[in-house]
Coordinates of N, CA and C in Angstrom, one line a residue:
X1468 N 8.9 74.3 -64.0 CA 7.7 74.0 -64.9 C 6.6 73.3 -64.0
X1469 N 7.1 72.3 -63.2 CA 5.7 71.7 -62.3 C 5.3 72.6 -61.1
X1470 N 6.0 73.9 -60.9 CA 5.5 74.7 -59.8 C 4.4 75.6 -60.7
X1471 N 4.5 76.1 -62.1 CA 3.5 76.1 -63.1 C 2.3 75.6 -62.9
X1472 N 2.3 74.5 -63.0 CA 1.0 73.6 -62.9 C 1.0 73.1 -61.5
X1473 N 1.3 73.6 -60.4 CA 0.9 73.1 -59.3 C -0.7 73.0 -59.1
X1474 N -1.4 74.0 -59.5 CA -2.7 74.2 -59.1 C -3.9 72.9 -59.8
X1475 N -2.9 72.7 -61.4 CA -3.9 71.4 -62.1 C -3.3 70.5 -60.9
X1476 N -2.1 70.2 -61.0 CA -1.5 68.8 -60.1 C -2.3 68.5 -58.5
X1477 N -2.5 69.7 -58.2 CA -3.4 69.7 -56.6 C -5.2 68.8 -56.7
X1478 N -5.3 69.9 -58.2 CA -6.6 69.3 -58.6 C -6.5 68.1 -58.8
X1479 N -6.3 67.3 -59.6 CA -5.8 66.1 -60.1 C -5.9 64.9 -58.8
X1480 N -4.6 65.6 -58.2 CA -4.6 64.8 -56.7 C -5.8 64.5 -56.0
X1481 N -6.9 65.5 -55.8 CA -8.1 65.5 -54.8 C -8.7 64.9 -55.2
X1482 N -8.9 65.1 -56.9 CA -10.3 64.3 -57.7 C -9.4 63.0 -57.4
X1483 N -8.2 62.5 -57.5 CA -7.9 61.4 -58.0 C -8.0 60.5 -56.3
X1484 N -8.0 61.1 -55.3 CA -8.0 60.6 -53.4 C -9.5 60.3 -53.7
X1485 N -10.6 61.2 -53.8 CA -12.3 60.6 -54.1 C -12.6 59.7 -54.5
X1486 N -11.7 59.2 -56.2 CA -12.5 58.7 -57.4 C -11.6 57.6 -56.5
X1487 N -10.8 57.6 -55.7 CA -10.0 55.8 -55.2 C -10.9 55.0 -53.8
X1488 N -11.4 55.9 -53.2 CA -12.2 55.7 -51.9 C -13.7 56.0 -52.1
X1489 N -13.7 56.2 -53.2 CA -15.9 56.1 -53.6 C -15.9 54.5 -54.0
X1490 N -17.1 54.0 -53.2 CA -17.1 52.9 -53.7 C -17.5 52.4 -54.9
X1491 N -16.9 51.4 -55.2 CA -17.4 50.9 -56.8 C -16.5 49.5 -57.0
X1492 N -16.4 48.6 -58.0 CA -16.8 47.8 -58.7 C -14.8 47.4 -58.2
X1493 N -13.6 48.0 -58.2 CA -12.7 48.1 -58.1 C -12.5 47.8 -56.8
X1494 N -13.0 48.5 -55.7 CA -13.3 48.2 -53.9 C -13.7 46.5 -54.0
X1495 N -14.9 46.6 -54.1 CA -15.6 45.2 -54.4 C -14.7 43.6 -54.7
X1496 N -13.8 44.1 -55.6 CA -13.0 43.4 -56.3 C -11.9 43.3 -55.2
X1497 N -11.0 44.4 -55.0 CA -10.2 43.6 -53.7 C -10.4 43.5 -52.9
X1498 N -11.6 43.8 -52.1 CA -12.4 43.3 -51.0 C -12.5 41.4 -51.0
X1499 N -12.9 40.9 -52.3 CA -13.5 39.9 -52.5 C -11.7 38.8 -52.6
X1500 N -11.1 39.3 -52.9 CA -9.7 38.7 -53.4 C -9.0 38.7 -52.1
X1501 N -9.7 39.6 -51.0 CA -8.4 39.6 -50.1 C -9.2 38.5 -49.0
X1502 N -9.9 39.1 -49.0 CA -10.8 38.0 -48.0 C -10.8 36.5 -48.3
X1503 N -11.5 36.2 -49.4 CA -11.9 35.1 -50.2 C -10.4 33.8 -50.7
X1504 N -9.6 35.1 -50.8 CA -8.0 34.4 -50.9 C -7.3 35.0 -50.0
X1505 N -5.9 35.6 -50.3 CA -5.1 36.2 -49.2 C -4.5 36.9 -49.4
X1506 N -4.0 37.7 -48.4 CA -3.3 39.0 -48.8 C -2.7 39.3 -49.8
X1507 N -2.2 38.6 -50.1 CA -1.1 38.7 -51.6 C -2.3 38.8 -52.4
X1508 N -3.0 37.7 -52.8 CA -4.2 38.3 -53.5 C -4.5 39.7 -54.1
X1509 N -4.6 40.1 -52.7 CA -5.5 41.3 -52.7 C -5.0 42.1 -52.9
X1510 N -3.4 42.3 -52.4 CA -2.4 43.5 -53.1 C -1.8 43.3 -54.7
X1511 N -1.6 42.3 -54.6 CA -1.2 42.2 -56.2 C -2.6 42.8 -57.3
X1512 N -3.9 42.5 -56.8 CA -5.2 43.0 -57.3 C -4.9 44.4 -57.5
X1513 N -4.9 45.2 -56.2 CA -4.3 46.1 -56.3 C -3.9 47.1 -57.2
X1514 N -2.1 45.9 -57.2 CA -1.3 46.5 -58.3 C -1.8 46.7 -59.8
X1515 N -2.5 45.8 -59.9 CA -3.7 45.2 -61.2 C -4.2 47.0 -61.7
X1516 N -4.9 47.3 -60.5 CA -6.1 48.4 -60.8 C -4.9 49.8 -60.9
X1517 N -3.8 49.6 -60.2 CA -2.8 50.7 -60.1 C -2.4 50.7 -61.8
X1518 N -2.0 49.8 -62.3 CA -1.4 49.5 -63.5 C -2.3 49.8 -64.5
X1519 N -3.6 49.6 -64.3 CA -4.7 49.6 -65.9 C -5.0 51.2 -65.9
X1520 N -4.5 51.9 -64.5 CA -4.5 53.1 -64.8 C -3.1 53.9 -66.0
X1521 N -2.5 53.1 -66.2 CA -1.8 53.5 -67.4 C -2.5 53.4 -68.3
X1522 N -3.6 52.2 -68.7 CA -4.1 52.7 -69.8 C -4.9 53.2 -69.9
X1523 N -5.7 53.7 -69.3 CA -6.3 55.3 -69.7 C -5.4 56.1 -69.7
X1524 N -4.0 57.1 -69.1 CA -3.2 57.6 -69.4 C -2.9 57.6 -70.8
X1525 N -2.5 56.2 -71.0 CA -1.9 56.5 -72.4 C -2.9 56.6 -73.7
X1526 N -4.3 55.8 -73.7 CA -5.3 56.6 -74.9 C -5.5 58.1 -74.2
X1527 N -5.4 58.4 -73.4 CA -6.1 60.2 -73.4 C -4.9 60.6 -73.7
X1528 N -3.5 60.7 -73.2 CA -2.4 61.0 -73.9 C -2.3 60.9 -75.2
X1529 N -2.5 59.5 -76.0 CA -2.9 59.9 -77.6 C -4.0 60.7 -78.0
X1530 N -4.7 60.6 -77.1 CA -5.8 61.7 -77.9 C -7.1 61.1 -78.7
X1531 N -7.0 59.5 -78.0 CA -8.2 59.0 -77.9 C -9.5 59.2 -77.3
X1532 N -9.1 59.4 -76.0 CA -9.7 60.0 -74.9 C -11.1 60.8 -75.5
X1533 N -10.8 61.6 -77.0 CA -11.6 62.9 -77.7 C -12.3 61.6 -78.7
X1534 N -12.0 60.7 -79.3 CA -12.5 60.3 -79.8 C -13.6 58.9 -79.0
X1535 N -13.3 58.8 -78.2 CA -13.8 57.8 -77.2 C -15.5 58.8 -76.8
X1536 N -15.3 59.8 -76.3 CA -15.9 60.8 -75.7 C -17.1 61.2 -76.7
X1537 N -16.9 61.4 -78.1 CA -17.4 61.3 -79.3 C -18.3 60.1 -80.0
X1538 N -17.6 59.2 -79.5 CA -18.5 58.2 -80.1 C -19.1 56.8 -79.2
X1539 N -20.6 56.8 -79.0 CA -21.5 56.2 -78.4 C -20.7 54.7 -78.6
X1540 N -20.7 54.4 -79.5 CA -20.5 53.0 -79.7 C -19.2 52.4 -79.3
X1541 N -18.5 53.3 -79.2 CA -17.2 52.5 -78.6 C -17.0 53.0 -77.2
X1542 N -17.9 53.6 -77.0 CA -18.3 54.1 -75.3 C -18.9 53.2 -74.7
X1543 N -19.9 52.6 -75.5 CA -20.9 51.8 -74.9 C -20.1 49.9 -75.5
X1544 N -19.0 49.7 -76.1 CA -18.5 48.5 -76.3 C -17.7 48.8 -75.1
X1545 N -16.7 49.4 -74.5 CA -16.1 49.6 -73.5 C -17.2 49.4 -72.1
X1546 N -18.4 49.8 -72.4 CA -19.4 49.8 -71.0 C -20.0 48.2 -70.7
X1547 N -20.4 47.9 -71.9 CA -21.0 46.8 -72.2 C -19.9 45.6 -71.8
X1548 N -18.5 45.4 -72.1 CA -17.3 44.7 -71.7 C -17.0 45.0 -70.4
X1549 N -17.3 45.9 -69.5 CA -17.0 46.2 -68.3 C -18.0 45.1 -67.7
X1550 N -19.4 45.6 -68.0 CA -20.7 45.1 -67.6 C -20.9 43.2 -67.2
X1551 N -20.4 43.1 -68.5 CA -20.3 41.6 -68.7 C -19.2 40.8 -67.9
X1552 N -18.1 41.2 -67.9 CA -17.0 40.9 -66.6 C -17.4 41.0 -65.2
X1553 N -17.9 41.9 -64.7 CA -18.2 42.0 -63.2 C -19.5 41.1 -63.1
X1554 N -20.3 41.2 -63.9 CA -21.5 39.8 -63.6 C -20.7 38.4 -63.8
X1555 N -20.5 38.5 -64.7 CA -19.1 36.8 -65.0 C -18.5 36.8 -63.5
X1556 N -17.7 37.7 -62.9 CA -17.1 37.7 -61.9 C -18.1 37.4 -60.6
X1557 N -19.4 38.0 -60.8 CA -20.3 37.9 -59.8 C -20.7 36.5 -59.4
X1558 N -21.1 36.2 -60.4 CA -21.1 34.7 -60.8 C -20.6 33.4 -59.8
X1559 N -19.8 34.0 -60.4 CA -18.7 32.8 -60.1 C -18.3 32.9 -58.8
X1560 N -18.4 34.7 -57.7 CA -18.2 34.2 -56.3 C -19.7 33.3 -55.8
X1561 N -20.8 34.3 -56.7 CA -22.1 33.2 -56.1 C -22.3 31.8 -55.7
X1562 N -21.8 31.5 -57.1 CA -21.7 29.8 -57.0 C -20.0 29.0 -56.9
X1563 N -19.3 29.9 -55.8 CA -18.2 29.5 -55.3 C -18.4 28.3 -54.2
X1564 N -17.4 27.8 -54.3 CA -17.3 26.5 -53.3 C -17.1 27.0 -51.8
X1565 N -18.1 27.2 -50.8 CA -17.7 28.2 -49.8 C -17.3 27.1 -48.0
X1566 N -16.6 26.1 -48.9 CA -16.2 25.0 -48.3 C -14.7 25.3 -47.5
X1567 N -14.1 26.5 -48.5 CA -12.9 26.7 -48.0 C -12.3 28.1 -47.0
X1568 N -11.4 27.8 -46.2 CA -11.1 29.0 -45.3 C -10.7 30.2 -46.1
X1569 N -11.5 31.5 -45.4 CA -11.3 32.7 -45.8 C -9.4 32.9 -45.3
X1570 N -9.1 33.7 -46.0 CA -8.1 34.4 -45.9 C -6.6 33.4 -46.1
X1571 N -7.2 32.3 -46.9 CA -6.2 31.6 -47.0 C -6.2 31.5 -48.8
X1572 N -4.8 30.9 -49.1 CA -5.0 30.8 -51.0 C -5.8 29.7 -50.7
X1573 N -6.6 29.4 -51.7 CA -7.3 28.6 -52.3 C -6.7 27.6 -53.3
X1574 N -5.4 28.1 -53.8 CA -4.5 27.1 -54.7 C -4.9 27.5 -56.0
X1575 N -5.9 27.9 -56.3 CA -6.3 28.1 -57.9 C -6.2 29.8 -58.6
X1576 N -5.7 30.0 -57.7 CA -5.4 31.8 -58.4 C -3.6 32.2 -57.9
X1577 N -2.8 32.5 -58.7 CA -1.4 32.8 -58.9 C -1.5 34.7 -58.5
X1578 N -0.2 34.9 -58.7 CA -0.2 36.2 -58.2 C -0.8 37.4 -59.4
X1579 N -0.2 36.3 -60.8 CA -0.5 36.8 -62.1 C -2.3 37.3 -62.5
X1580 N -2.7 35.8 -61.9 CA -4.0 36.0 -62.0 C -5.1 37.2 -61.3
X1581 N -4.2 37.4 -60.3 CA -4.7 38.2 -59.1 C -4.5 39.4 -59.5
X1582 N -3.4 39.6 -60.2 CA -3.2 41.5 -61.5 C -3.8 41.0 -62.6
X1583 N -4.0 39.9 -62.7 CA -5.0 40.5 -64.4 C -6.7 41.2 -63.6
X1584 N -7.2 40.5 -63.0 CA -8.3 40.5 -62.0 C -8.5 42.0 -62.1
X1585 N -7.6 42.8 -61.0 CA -7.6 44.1 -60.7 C -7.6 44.7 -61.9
X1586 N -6.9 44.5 -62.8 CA -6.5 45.1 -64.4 C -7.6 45.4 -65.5
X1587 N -7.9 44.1 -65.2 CA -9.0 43.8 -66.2 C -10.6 45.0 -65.8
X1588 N -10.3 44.6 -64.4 CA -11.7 45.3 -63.5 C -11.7 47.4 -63.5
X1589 N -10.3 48.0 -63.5 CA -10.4 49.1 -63.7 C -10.4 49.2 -65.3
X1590 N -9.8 48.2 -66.2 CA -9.7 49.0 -67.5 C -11.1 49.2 -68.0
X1591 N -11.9 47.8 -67.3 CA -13.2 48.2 -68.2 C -13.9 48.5 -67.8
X1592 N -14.0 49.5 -66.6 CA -14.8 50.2 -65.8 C -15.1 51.7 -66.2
X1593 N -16.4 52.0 -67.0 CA -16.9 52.8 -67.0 C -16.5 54.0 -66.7
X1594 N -16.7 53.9 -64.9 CA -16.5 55.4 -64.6 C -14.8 55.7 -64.2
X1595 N -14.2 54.7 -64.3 CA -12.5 55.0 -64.9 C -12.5 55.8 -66.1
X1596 N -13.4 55.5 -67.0 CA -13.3 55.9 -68.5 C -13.6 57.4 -68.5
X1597 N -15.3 57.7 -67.7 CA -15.8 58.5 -67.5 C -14.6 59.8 -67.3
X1598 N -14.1 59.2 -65.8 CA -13.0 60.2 -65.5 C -12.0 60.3 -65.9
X1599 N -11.0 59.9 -66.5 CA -9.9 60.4 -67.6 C -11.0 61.3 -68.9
X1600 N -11.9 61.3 -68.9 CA -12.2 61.4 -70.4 C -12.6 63.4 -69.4
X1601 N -13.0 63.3 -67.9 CA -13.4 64.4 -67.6 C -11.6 65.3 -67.8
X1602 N -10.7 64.6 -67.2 CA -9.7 65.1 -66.8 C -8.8 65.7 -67.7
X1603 N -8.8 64.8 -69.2 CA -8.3 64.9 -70.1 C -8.4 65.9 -71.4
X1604 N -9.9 66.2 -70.7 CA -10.4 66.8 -71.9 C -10.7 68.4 -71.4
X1605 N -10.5 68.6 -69.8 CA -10.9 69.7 -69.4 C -9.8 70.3 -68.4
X1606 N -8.9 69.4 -67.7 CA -7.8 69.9 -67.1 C -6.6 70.0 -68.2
X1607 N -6.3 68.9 -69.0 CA -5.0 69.4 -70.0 C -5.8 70.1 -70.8
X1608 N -4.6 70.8 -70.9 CA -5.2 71.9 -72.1 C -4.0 71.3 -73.1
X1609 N -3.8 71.7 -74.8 CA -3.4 71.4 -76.0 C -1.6 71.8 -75.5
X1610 N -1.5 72.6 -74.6 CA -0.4 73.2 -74.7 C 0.5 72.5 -73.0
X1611 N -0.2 71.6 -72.4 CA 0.2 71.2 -71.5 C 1.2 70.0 -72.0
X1612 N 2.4 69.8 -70.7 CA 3.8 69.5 -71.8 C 3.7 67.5 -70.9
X1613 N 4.1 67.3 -71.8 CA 3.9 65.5 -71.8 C 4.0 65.0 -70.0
X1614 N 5.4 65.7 -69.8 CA 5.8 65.5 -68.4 C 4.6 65.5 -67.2
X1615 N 3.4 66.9 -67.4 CA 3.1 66.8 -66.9 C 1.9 66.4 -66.7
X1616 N 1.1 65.9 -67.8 CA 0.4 64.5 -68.1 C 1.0 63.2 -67.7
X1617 N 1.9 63.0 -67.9 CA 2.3 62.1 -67.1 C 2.4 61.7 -65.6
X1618 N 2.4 62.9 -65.0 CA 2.8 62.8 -63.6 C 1.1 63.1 -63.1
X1619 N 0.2 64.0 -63.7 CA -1.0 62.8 -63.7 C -1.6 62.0 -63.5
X1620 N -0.9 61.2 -64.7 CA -1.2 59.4 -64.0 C -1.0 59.0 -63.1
X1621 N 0.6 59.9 -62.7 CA 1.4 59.0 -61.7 C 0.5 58.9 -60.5
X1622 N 0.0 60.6 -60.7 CA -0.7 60.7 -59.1 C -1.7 60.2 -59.4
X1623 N -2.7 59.8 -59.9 CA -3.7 58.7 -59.9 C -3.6 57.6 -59.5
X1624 N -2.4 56.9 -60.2 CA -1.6 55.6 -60.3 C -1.8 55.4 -58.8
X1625 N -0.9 56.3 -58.4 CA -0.2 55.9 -56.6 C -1.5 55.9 -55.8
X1626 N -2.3 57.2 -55.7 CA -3.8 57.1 -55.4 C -4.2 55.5 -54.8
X1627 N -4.6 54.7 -56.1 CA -5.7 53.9 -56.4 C -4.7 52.8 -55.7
X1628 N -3.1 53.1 -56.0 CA -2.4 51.5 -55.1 C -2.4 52.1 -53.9
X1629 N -2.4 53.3 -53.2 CA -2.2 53.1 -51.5 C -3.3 52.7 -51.3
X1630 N -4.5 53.3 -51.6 CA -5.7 52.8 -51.1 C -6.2 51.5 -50.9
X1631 N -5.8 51.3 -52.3 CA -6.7 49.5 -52.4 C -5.7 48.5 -51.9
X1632 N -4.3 49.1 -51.4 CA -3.4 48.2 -50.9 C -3.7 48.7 -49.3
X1633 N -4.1 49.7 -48.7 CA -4.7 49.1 -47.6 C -5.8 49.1 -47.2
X1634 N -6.3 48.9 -48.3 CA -8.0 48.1 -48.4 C -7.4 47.1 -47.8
X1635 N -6.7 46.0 -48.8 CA -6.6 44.5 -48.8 C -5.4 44.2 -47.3
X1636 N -4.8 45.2 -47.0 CA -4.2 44.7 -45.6 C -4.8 44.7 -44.4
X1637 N -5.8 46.2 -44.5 CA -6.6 46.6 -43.6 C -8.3 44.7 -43.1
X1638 N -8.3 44.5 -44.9 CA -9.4 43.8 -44.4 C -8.7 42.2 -44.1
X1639 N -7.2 42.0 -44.4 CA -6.6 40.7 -44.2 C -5.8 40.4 -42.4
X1640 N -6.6 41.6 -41.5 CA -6.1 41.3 -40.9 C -6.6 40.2 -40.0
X1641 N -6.1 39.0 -39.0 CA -6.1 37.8 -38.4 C -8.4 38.2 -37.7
X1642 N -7.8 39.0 -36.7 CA -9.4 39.1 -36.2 C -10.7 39.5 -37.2
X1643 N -10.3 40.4 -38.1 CA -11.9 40.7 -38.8 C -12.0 39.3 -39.6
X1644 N -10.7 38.7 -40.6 CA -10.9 37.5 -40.8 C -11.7 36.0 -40.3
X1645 N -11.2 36.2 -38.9 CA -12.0 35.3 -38.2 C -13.6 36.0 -38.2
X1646 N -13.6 37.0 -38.2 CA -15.1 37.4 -38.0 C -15.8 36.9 -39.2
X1647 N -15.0 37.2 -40.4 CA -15.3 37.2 -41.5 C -16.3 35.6 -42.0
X1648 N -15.0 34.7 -41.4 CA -15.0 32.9 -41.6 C -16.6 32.8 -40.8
X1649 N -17.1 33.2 -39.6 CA -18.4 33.2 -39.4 C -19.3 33.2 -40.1
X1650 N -19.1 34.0 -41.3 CA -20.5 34.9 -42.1 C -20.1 34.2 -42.9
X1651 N -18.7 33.3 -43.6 CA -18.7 32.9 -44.8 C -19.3 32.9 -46.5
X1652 N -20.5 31.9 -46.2 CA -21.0 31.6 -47.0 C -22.2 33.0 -47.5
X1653 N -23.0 33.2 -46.5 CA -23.9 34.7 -46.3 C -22.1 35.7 -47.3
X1654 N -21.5 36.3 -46.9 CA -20.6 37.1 -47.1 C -20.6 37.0 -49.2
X1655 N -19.9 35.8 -49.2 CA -19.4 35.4 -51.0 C -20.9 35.5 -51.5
X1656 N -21.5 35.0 -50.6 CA -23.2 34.9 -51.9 C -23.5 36.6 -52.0
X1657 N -23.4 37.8 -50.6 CA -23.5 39.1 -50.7 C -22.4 39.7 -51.9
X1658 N -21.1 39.1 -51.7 CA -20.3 39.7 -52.9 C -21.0 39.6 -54.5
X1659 N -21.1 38.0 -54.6 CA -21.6 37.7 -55.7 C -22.4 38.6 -55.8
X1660 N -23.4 39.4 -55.5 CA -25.0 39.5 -55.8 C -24.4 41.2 -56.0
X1661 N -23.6 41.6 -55.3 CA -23.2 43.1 -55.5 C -22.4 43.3 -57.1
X1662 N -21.9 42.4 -56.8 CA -20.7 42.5 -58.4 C -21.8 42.4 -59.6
X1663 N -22.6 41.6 -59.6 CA -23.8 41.3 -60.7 C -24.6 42.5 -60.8
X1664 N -25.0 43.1 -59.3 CA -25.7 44.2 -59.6 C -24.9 45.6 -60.1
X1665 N -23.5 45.5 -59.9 CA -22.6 46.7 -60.3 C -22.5 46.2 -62.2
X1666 N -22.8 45.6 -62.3 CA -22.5 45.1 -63.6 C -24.0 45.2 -64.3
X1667 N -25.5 45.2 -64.0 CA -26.7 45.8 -64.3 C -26.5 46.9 -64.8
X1668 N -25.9 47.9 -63.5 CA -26.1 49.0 -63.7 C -25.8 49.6 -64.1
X1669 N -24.0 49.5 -64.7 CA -23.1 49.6 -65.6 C -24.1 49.7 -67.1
X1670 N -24.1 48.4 -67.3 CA -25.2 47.8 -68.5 C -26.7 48.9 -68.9
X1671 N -27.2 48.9 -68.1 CA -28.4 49.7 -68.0 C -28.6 51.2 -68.0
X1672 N -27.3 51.8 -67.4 CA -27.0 53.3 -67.0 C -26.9 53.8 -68.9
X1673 N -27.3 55.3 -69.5 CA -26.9 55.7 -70.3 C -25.9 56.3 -70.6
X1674 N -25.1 56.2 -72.1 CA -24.2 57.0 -72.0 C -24.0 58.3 -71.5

């Protein structure tokens, strides 16, 4: 049966290696976690954005996905809650206390908090939305069997964790870190101001 659908599964995979390495709002976010805190941070973030990819799986699996796609207002409450989060988040690296060493915990964020973070940042991200709603509605067809909808996600899922987990190793390592501790304060005020403006544009962009 999955040598059947090899050709969606290949598709799937390619769009799903792009939509993990284009930058956006997800990058940003473990960028900012791994640096700003520490590795663990930044992978558990990670796991965060790996995991919220289940739920888009499972509304487009129910068959939300068609009704989401359909209606402006619960497109634009999902855009609008995205929007609001990444400025909130912007925020708050702006006017961070940039007193403390990069790449170390800071003491105020747990592992838990560090997967809601990631979680929070792909579920309500727009063009997460955008893309299941492309994938769902134009690669499964009515007659494609649960399994391999599922394995879909999976290869999404795995996608978005290798990546952003060696995002956050690749940028936690000892020397760019020290590069990093130079630029400090310049660096978290550039994060802040990116995350705020990813969150404009979100806000501003049309359905």
């Amino acid at each position: 049966m999955i040598i059947e659908f090899l050709p969606e599964l290949t598709t799937v995979a390619v769009i799903a290696i792009f939509m993990a390495i284009s930058p956006g709002a997800d990058f940003v976010m473990i960028m900012r976690n791994s640096i700003f805190y520490d590795r663990r941070t930044g992978l558990f973030s990670a796991l965060g954005v790996s995991f919220a990819i289940w739920l888009h799986v499972a509304y487009s699996i129910a068959g939300l996905a068609l009704i989401i796609s359909s209606s402006v207002l619960l497109f634009s409450l999902i855009k609008y809650c995205g929007a609001a989060y990444l400025i909130y988040m912007g925020y708050k690296s702006f006017k961070a206390n940039t007193n403390l060493d990069l790449g170390h915990s800071r003491g105020n964020i747990s592992a838990l908090s560090a997967f809601k973070i990631g979680f929070i940042t792909n579920a309500l991200n727009p063009k997460t939305t955008v893309f299941f709603l492309s994938i769902f509605t134009q690669v499964v067809e009515p007659g494609t069997p649960l399994l391999i909808q599922l394995l879909f996600g999976a290869i999404i899922s795995l996608a978005h964790l290798l990546w952003f987990s060696g995002v956050a190793l690749f940028l936690t390592q000892p020397r760019l870190l020290l590069a990093f501790k130079r630029s400090k304060n310049i660096i978290e005020k550039m994060v802040g101001v990116v995350l705020v403006a990813f969150g404009i544009k979100i806000a501003v962009q049309a359905n």
